[in-house]
Tab-separated table of C-alpha atoms and ligand atoms in Angstrom:
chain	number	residue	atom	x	y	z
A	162	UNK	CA	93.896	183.143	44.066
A	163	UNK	CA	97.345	183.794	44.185
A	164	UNK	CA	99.129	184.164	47.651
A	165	UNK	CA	100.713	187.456	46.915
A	166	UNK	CA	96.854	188.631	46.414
A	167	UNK	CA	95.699	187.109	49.616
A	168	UNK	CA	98.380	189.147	51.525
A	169	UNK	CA	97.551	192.631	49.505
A	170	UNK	CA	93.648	191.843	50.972
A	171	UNK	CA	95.206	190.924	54.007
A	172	UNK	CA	96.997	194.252	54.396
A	173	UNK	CA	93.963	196.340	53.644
A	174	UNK	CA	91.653	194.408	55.733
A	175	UNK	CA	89.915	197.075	58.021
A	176	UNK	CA	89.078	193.599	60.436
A	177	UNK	CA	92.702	192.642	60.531
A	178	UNK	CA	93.672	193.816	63.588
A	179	UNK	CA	90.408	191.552	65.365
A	180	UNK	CA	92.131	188.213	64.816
A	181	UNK	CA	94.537	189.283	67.583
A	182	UNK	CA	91.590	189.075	70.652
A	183	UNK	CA	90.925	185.523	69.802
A	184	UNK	CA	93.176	182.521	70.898
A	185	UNK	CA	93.897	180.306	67.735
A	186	UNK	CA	95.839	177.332	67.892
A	187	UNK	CA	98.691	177.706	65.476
A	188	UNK	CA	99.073	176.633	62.329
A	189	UNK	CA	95.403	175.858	62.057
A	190	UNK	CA	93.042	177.241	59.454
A	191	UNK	CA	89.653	177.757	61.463
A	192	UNK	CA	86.695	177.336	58.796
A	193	UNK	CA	84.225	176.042	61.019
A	194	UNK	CA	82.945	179.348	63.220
A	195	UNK	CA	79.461	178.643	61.854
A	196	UNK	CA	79.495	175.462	64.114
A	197	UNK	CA	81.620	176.768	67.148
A	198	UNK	CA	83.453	179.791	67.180
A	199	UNK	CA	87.265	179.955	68.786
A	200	UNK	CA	87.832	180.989	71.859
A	201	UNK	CA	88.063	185.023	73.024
A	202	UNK	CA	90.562	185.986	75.071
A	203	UNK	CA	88.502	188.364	77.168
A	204	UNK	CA	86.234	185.566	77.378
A	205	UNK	CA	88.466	183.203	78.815
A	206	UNK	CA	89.792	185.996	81.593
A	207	UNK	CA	86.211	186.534	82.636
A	208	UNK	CA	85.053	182.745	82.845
A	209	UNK	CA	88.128	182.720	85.159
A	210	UNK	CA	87.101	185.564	87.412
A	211	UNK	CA	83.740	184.566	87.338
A	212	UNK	CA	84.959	180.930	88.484
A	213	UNK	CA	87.719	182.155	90.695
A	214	UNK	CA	86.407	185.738	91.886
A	215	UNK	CA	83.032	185.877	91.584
A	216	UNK	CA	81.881	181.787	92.236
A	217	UNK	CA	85.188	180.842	94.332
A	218	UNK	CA	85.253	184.369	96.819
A	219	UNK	CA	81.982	186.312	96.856
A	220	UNK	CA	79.515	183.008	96.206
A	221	UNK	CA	76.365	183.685	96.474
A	222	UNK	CA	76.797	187.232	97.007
A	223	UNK	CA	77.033	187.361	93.251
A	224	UNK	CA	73.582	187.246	92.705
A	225	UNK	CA	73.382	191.051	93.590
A	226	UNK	CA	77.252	192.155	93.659
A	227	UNK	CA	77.907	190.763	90.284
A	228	UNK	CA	74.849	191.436	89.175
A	229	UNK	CA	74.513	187.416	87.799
A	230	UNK	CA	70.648	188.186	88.414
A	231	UNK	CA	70.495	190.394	85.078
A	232	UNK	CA	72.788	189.031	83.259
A	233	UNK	CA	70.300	187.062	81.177
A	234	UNK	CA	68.805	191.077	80.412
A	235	UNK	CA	72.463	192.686	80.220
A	236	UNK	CA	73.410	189.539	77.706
A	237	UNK	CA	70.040	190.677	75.990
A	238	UNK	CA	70.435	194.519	75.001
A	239	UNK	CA	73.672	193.642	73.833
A	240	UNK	CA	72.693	191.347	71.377
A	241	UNK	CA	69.756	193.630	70.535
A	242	UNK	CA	71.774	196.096	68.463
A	243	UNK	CA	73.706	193.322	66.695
A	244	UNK	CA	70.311	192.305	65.378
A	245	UNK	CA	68.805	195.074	64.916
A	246	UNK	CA	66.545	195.494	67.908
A	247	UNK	CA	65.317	197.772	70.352
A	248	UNK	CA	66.737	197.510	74.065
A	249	UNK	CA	64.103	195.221	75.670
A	250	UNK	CA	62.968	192.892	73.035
A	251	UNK	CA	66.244	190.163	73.619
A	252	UNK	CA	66.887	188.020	76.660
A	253	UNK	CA	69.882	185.480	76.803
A	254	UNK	CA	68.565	182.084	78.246
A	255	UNK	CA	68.390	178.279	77.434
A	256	UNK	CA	68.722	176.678	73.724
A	257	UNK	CA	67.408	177.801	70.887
A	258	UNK	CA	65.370	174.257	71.275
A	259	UNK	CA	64.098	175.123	74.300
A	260	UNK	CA	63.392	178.654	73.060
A	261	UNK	CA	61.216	177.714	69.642
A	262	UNK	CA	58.797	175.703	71.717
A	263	UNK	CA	58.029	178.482	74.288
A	264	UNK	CA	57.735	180.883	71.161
A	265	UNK	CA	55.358	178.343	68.661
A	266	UNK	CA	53.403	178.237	71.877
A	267	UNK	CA	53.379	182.016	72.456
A	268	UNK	CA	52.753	182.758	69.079
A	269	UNK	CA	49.591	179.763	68.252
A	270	UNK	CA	48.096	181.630	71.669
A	271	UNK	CA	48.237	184.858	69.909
A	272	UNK	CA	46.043	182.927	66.695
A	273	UNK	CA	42.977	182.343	67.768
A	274	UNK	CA	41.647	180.151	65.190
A	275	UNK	CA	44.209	178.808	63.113
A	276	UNK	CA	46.413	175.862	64.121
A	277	UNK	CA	48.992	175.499	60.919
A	278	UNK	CA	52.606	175.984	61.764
A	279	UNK	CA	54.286	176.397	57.938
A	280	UNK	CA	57.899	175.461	57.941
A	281	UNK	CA	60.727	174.527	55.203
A	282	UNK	CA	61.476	170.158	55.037
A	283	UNK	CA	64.811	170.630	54.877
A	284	UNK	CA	64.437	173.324	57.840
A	285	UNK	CA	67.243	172.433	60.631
A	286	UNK	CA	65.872	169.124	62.383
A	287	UNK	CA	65.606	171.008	65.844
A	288	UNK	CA	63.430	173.671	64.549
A	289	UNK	CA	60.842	170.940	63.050
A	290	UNK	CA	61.619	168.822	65.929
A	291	UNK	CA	59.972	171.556	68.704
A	292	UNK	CA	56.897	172.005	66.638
A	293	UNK	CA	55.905	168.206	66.220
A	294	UNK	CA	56.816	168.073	70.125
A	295	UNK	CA	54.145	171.016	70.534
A	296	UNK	CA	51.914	169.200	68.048
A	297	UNK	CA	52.535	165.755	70.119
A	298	UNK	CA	51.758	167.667	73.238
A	299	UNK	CA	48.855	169.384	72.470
A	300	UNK	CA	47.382	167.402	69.625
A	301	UNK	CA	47.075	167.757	65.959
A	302	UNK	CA	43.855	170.107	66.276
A	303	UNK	CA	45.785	172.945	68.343
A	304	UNK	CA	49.148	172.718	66.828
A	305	UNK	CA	49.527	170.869	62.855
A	306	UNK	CA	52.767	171.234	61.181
A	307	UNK	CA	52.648	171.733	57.516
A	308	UNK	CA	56.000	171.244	55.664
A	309	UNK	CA	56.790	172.934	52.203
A	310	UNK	CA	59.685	172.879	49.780
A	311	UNK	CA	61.498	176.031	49.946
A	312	UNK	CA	60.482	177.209	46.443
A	313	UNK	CA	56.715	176.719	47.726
A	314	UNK	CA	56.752	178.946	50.751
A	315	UNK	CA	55.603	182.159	49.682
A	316	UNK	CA	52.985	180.370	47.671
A	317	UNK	CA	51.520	178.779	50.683
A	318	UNK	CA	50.935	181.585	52.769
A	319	UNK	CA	47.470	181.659	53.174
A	320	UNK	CA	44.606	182.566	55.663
A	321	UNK	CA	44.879	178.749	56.951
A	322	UNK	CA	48.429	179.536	58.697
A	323	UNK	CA	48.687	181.014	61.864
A	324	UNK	CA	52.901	180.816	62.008
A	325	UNK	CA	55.796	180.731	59.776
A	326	UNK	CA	58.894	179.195	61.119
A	327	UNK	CA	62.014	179.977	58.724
A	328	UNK	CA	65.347	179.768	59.261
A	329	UNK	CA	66.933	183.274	58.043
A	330	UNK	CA	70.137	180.811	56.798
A	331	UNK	CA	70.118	177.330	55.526
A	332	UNK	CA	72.070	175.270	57.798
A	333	UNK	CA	73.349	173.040	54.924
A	334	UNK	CA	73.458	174.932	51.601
A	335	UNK	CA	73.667	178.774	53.409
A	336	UNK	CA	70.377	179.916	51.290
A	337	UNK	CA	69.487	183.171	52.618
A	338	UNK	CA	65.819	184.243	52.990
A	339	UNK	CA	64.562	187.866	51.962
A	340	UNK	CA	63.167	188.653	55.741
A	341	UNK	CA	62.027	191.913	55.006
A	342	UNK	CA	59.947	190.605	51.909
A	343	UNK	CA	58.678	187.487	53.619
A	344	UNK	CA	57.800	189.068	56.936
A	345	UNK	CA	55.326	191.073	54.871
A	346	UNK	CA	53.767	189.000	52.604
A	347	UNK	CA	53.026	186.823	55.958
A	348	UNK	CA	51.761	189.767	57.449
A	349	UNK	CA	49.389	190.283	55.106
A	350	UNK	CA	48.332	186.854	55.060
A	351	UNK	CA	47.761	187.405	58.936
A	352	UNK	CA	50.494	185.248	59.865
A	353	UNK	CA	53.031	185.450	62.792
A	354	UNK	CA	56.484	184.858	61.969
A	355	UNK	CA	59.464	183.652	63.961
A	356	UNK	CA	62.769	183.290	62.797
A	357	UNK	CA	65.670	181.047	63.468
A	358	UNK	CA	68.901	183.552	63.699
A	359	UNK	CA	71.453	180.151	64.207
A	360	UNK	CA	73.709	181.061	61.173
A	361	UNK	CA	72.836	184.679	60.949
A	362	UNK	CA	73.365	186.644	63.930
A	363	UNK	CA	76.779	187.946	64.380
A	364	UNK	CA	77.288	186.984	60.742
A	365	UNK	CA	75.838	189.894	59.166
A	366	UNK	CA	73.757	193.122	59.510
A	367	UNK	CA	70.257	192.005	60.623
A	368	UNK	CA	67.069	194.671	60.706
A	369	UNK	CA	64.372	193.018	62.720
A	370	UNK	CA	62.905	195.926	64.034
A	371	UNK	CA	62.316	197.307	60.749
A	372	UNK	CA	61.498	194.356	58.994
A	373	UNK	CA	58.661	194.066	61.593
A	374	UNK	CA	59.734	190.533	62.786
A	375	UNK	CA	57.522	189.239	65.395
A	376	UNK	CA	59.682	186.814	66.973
A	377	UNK	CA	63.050	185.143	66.723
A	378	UNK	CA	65.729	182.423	68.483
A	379	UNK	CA	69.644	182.744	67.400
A	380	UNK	CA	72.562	180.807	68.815
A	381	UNK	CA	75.523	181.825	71.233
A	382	UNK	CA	77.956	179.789	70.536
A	383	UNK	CA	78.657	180.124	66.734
A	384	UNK	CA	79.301	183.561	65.677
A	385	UNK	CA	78.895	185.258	68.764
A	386	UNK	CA	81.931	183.084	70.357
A	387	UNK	CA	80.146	182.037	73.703
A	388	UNK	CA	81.940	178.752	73.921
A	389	UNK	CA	80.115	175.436	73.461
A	390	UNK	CA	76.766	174.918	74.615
A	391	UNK	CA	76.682	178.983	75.171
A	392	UNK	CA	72.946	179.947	75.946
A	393	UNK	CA	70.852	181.269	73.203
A	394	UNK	CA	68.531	184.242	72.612
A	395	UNK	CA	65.236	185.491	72.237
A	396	UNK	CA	63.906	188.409	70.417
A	397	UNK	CA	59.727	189.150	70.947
A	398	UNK	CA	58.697	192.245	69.239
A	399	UNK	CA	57.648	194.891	72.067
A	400	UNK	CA	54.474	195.075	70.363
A	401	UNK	CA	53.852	191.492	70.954
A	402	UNK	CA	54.547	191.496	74.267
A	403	UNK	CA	51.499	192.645	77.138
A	404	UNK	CA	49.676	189.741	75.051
A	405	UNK	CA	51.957	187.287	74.607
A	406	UNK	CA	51.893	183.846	76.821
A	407	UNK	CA	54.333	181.509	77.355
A	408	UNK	CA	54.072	177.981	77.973
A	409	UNK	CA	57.538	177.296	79.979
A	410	UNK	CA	56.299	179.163	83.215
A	411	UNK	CA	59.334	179.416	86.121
A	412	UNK	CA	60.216	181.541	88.896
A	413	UNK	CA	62.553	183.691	86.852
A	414	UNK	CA	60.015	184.335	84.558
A	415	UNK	CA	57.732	185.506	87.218
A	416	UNK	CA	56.879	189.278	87.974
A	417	UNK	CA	58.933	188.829	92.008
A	418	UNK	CA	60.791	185.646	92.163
A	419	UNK	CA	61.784	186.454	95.358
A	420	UNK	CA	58.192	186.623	97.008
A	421	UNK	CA	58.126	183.125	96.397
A	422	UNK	CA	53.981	182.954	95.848
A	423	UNK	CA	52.334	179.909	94.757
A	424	UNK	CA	50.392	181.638	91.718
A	425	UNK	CA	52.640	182.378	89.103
A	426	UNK	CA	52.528	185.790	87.474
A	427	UNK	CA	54.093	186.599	84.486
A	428	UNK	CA	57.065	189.687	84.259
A	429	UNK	CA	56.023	192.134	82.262
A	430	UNK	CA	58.101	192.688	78.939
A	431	UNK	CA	60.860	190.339	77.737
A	432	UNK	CA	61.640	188.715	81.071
A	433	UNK	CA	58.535	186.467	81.206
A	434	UNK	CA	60.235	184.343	78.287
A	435	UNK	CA	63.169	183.002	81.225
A	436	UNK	CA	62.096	180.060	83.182
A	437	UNK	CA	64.638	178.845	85.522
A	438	UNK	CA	68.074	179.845	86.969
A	439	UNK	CA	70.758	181.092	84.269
A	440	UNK	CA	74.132	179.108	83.484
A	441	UNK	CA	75.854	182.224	84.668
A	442	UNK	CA	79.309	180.752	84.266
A	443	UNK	CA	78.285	180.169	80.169
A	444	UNK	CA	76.448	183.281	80.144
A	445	UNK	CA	79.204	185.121	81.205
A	446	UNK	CA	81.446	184.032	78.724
A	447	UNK	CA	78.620	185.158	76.294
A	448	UNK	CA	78.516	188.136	77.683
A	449	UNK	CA	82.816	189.047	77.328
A	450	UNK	CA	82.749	187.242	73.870
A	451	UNK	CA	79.827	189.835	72.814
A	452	UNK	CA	82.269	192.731	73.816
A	453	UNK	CA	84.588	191.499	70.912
A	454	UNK	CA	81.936	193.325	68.832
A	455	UNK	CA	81.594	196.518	70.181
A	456	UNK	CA	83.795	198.185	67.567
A	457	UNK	CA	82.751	196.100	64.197
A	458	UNK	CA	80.705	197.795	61.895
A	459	UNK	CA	78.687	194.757	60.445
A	460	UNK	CA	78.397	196.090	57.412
A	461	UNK	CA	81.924	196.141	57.173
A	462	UNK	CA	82.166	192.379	58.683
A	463	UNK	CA	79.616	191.660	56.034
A	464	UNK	CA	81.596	192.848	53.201
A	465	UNK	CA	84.258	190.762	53.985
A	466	UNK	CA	82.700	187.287	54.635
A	467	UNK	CA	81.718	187.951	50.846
A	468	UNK	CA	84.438	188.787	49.791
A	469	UNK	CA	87.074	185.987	51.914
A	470	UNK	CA	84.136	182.957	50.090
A	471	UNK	CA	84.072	185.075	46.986
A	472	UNK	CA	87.785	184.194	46.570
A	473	UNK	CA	86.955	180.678	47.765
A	474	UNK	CA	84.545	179.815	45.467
A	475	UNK	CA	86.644	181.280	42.248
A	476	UNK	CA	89.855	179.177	43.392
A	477	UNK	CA	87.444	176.186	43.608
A	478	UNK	CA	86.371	176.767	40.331
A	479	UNK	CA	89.494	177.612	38.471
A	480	UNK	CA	90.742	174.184	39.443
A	481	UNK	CA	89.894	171.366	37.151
A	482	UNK	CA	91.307	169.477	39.513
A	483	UNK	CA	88.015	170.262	41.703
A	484	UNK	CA	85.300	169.729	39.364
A	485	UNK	CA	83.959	166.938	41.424
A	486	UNK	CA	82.899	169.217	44.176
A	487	UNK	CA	79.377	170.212	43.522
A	488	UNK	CA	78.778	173.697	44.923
A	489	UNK	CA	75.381	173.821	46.661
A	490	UNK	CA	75.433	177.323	47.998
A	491	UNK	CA	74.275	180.194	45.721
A	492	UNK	CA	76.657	181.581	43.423
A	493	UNK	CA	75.640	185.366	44.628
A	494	UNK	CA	77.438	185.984	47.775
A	495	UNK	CA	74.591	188.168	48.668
A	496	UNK	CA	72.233	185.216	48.771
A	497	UNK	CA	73.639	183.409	50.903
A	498	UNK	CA	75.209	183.291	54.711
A	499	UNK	CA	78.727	183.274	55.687
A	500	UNK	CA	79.737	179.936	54.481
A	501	UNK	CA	80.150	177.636	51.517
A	502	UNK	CA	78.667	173.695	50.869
A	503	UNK	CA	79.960	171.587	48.312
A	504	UNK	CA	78.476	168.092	47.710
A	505	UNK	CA	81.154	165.025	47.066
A	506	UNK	CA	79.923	161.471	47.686
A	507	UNK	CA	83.017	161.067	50.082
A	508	UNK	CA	82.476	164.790	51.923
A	509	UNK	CA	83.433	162.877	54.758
A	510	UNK	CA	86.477	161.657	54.244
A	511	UNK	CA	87.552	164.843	52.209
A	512	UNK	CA	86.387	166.792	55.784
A	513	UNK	CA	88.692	163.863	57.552
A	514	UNK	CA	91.828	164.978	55.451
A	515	UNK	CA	91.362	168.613	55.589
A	516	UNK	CA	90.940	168.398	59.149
A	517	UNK	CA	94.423	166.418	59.387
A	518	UNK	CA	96.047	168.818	57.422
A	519	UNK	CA	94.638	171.421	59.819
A	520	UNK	CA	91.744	172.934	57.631
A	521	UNK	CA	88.933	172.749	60.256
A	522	UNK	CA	85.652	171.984	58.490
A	523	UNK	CA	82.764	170.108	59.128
A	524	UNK	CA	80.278	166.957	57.271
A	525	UNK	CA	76.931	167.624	57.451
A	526	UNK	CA	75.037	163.742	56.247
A	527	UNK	CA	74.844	162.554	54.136
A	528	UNK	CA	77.475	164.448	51.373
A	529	UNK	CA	77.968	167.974	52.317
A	530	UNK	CA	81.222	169.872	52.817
A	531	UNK	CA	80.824	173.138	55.017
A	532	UNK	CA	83.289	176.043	54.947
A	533	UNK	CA	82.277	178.953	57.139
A	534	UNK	CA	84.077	181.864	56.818
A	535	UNK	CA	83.994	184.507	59.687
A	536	UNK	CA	85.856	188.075	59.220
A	537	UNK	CA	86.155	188.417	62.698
A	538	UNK	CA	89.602	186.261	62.895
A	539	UNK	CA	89.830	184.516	59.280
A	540	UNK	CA	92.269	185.662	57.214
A	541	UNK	CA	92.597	186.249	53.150
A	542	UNK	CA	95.762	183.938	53.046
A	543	UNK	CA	93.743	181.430	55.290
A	544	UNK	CA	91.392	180.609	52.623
A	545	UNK	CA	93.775	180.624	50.096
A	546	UNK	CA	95.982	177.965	51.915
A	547	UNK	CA	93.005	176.376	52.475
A	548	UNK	CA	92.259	176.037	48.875
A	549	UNK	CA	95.278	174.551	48.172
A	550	UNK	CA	95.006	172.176	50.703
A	551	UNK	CA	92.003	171.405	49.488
A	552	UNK	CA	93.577	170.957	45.967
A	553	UNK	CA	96.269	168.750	46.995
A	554	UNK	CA	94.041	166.241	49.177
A	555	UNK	CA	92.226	165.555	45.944
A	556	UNK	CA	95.004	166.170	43.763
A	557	UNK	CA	96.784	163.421	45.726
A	558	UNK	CA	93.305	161.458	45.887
A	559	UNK	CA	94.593	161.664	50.153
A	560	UNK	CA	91.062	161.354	51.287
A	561	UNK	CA	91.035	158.038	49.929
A	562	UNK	CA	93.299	156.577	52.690
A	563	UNK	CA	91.856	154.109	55.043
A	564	UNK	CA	92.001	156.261	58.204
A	565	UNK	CA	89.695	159.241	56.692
A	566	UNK	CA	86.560	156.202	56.306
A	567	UNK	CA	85.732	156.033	59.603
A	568	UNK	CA	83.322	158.364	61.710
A	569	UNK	CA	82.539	158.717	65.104
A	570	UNK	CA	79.574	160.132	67.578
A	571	UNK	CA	80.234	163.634	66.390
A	572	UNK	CA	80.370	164.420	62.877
B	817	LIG	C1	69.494	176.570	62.352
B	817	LIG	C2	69.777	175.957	63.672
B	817	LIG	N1	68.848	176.012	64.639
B	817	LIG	C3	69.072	175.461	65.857
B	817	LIG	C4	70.263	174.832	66.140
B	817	LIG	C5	70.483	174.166	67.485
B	817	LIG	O1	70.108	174.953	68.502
B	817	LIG	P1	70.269	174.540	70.039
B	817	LIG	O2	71.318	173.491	70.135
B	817	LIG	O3	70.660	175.822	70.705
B	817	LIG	O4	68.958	174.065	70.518
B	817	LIG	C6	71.267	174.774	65.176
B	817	LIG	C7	72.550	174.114	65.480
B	817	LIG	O5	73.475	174.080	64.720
B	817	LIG	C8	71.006	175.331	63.908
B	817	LIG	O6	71.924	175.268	62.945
C-alpha cells in the first residue's frame, strides 16, 4: 500500500478524530491493543481524582458519595450494550480466571446429570486451566474436561456434554467462531455455553442477547483500555439467573452485606456473581476508558479493523521479500478478530526488531507474530509504516542481530 493511499483512508476515516482522546507516545506505531490497550486521557484524569479526590479527601465516604459501592454494576450496564446485552446481565469484577471457574461451576450446577466440560486444545491456557482446577477440586466424576480440535467441535456436541467453553476469538491465529450458529446447535444438544469475550469485546459488534448466549467472561484491559490488570466482566443470561449458583460465595455477593449475618444469602440477579471488595481505583479507570465508546458505532469500528489488516495483509503479500512469514489468520477478514499472526521460526526476534524500531507487537511461543489492529486510535499510515518496517527488518535480515535473541520474563 502506497503512503499517499494510507493518507486518502486516513482522511475519510469516520474514527479519525478518536485517536486524539488517547495518550500515545510519539513516534510509536501501537499494534499491540489486543494485549493492552494505550492509555485514555479521561482515564488517566479520573484515576487521579479518584486517587487524589475521592481516596485522598472524602476516604471512606466514597463508598456512598462516589458511589464506589456500584461501580462494579455501573461498570456492568455499560459494557452490556457494547456486547449486546440487556442492562442487568454484566457485572465488572475480578479476572476473567477467576470469573470462568465461578461460571463452569454455575453452569455444571445447572446440569444435573452430565459432567463433560467440551473445550478447544489450543483454547487460551487460562480458560482450560480453570476447568481442570474445577475438575481437580471436585473430582473427575462431577467436573471431566474433554478437549477437541477445533474442526471437531460441532461434531462432538452430544447429549454427554453438559458445557461448551469457546473462546469467541483465537488468541493466537484470531479464528473467529460463528456464536450465533454454535450457541444453537449446543442448545439443541442441551448444552450450556459460556464464552470467552478476551479478544472480542470492544473489538467488534457482539449480539449475545440474541444469539441466546448463556454465559460469558471478556477482558478490561485490552480493547476496552482499562489499564493493566483492569478487572474483567461477566455476562449471565437473565434467564439463567433465579437458578443459577455460584461457587465463589462473599459478602458482596450477598443479598445485605451490610447486615453482616453469618448465613450467606445470595443477591438476587447479576450481583451474586461478585465476591469480595472491588479494585475501585482499576475499576474506575475501566469505567472513564468505557466512556471513550459512547459515540462509536461498532459497526463502523468493525469496518475499519477489516479494512486497516485488509491493507496489512495485501502489503505482506505483495512483498517477495516477505514470503517467509506464514500467515496463520484467515484470509477473510470477516473470519477472524481484529488482528493478524504470522508464523516465522525467529517471530521473536523479528517482534524484538520491530519493537526497536517502534512497531509495538507481541511473540506468542513458540513462532507466532501478533499484529492487532484497533480503529479506535490506529491509523491507515500506521500500518503502512509498519509494513515497511517490517520489510526493511527482513530486507536488512536486522532481526538477525545478537541483541534481538534474547527474551525475558514477559514475552
Ligand atoms: C482468551 C483469553 N482469556 C483469558 C485471558 C486472561 O484473562 P485474565 O488474566 O483476566 O484471567 C486472556 C489473556 O490474554 C485471553 O487471551
Amino acid at each position: 500500500m502506497t503512503l499517499q493511499l494510507a493518507q486518502e483512508f486516513d482522511l475519510i476515516d469516520p474514527l479519525a478524530k478518536k485517536r486524539a482522546e488517547f495518550l500515545l507516545p510519539r513516534d510509536t506505531i501501537y499494534l499491540d491493543g489486543n494485549s493492552l490497550g494505550p492509555l485514555p486521557k479521561v482515564a488517566k484524569t479520573r484515576v487521579e481524582e479518584v486517587v487524589g479526590k475521592q481516596w485522598g479527601e472524602d476516604l471512606i465516604a466514597s463508598w456512598n458519595k462516589n458511589n464506589w459501592i456500584s461501580l462494579p454494576a455501573t461498570v456492568g450496564d455499560k459494557i452490556a450494550p457494547l456486547i449486546g446485552a440487556a442492562q442487568g446481565q454484566v457485572v465488572c469484577c475480578d479476572s476473567i480466571s477467576i470469573n470462568l471457574f465461578k461460571l463452569l461451576a454455575a453452569a455444571l450446577n445447572l446440569q444435573s446429570t452430565r459432567k463433560i466440560v467440551l473445550s478447544q486444545t489450543d483454547n487460551f491456557p487460562t480458560d482450560l486451566y480453570a476447568a481442570q482446577g474445577l475438575s481437580s477440586l471436585l473430582g473427575e466424576t462431577q467436573c471431566q474436561l474433554k478437549l477437541v480440535d477445533v474442526k471437531s467441535i460441532v461434531e462432538s456436541l452430544d447429549e454427554s456434554i453438559a458445557v461448551l467453553l469457546l473462546t469467541h476469538v483465537n488468541f493466537r491465529g484470531g479464528e473467529k467462531h460463528d456464536m450465533a450458529l454454535i450457541t444453537k446447535l449446543a442448545h439443541a444438544k442441551g448444552i450450556l455455553v459460556i464464552w470467552d469475550l478476551a479478544h472480542s469485546a470492544g473489538a467488534m459488534p457482539l449480539q449475545l442477547d440474541a444469539a441466546k448466549v448463556d454465559f460469558a467472561v471478556g477482558c478490561g484491559y485490552k480493547y476496552f483500555n482499562g489499564g493493566p490488570g483492569a478487572p474483567a466482566f461477566i455476562y449471565v443470561a437473565a434467564r439463567h439467573q433465579s437458578k443459577v449458583k455460584q461457587p465463589l460465595a462473599g459478602w458482596m455477593g450477598d443479598q445485605s452485606p451490610f447486615d453482616f449475618n453469618s448465613q450467606y444469602k445470595a443477591a438476587p440477579g447479576i450481583n451474586k456473581f461478585l465476591s469480595g471488595t472491588p479494585n475501585i481505583i482499576s475499576m474506575a479507570a475501566l469505567d472513564a476508558a468505557l466512556d471513550v465508546f459512547c459515540d462509536v458505532d461498532l459497526e463502523q469500528l468493525w469496518q475499519k479493523s477489516m479494512k486497516l489488516s485488509e491493507l496489512f495483509r495485501q502489503t505482506v503479500s505483495q512483498h517477495n521479500g516477505l514470503d517467509a512469514l506464514l500467515l496463520i489468520s484467515p484470509n477473510d477478514p470477516e473470519q477472524r478478530g481484529s488482528q493478524l499472526a504470522y508464523s516465522h521460526p525467529d517471530a521473536f526476534a523479528i517482534s524484538q526488531a520491530l519493537i526497536d524500531h517502534k512497531v509495538i507487537v507481541d511473540f506468542r511461543a513458540p513462532n507466532i507474530l501478533r499484529f492487532g489492529f484497533t480503529p479506535l486510535y490506529t491509523r491507515f499510515i500506521d500500518v503502512s509504516r509498519a509494513a515497511q518496517i517490517l520489510e526493511e527488518i527482513f530486507t536488512k535480515k536486522i532481526y538477525q542481530h545478537k541483541q534481538y535473541q534474547a527474551k525475558q520474563q514477559v514475552t
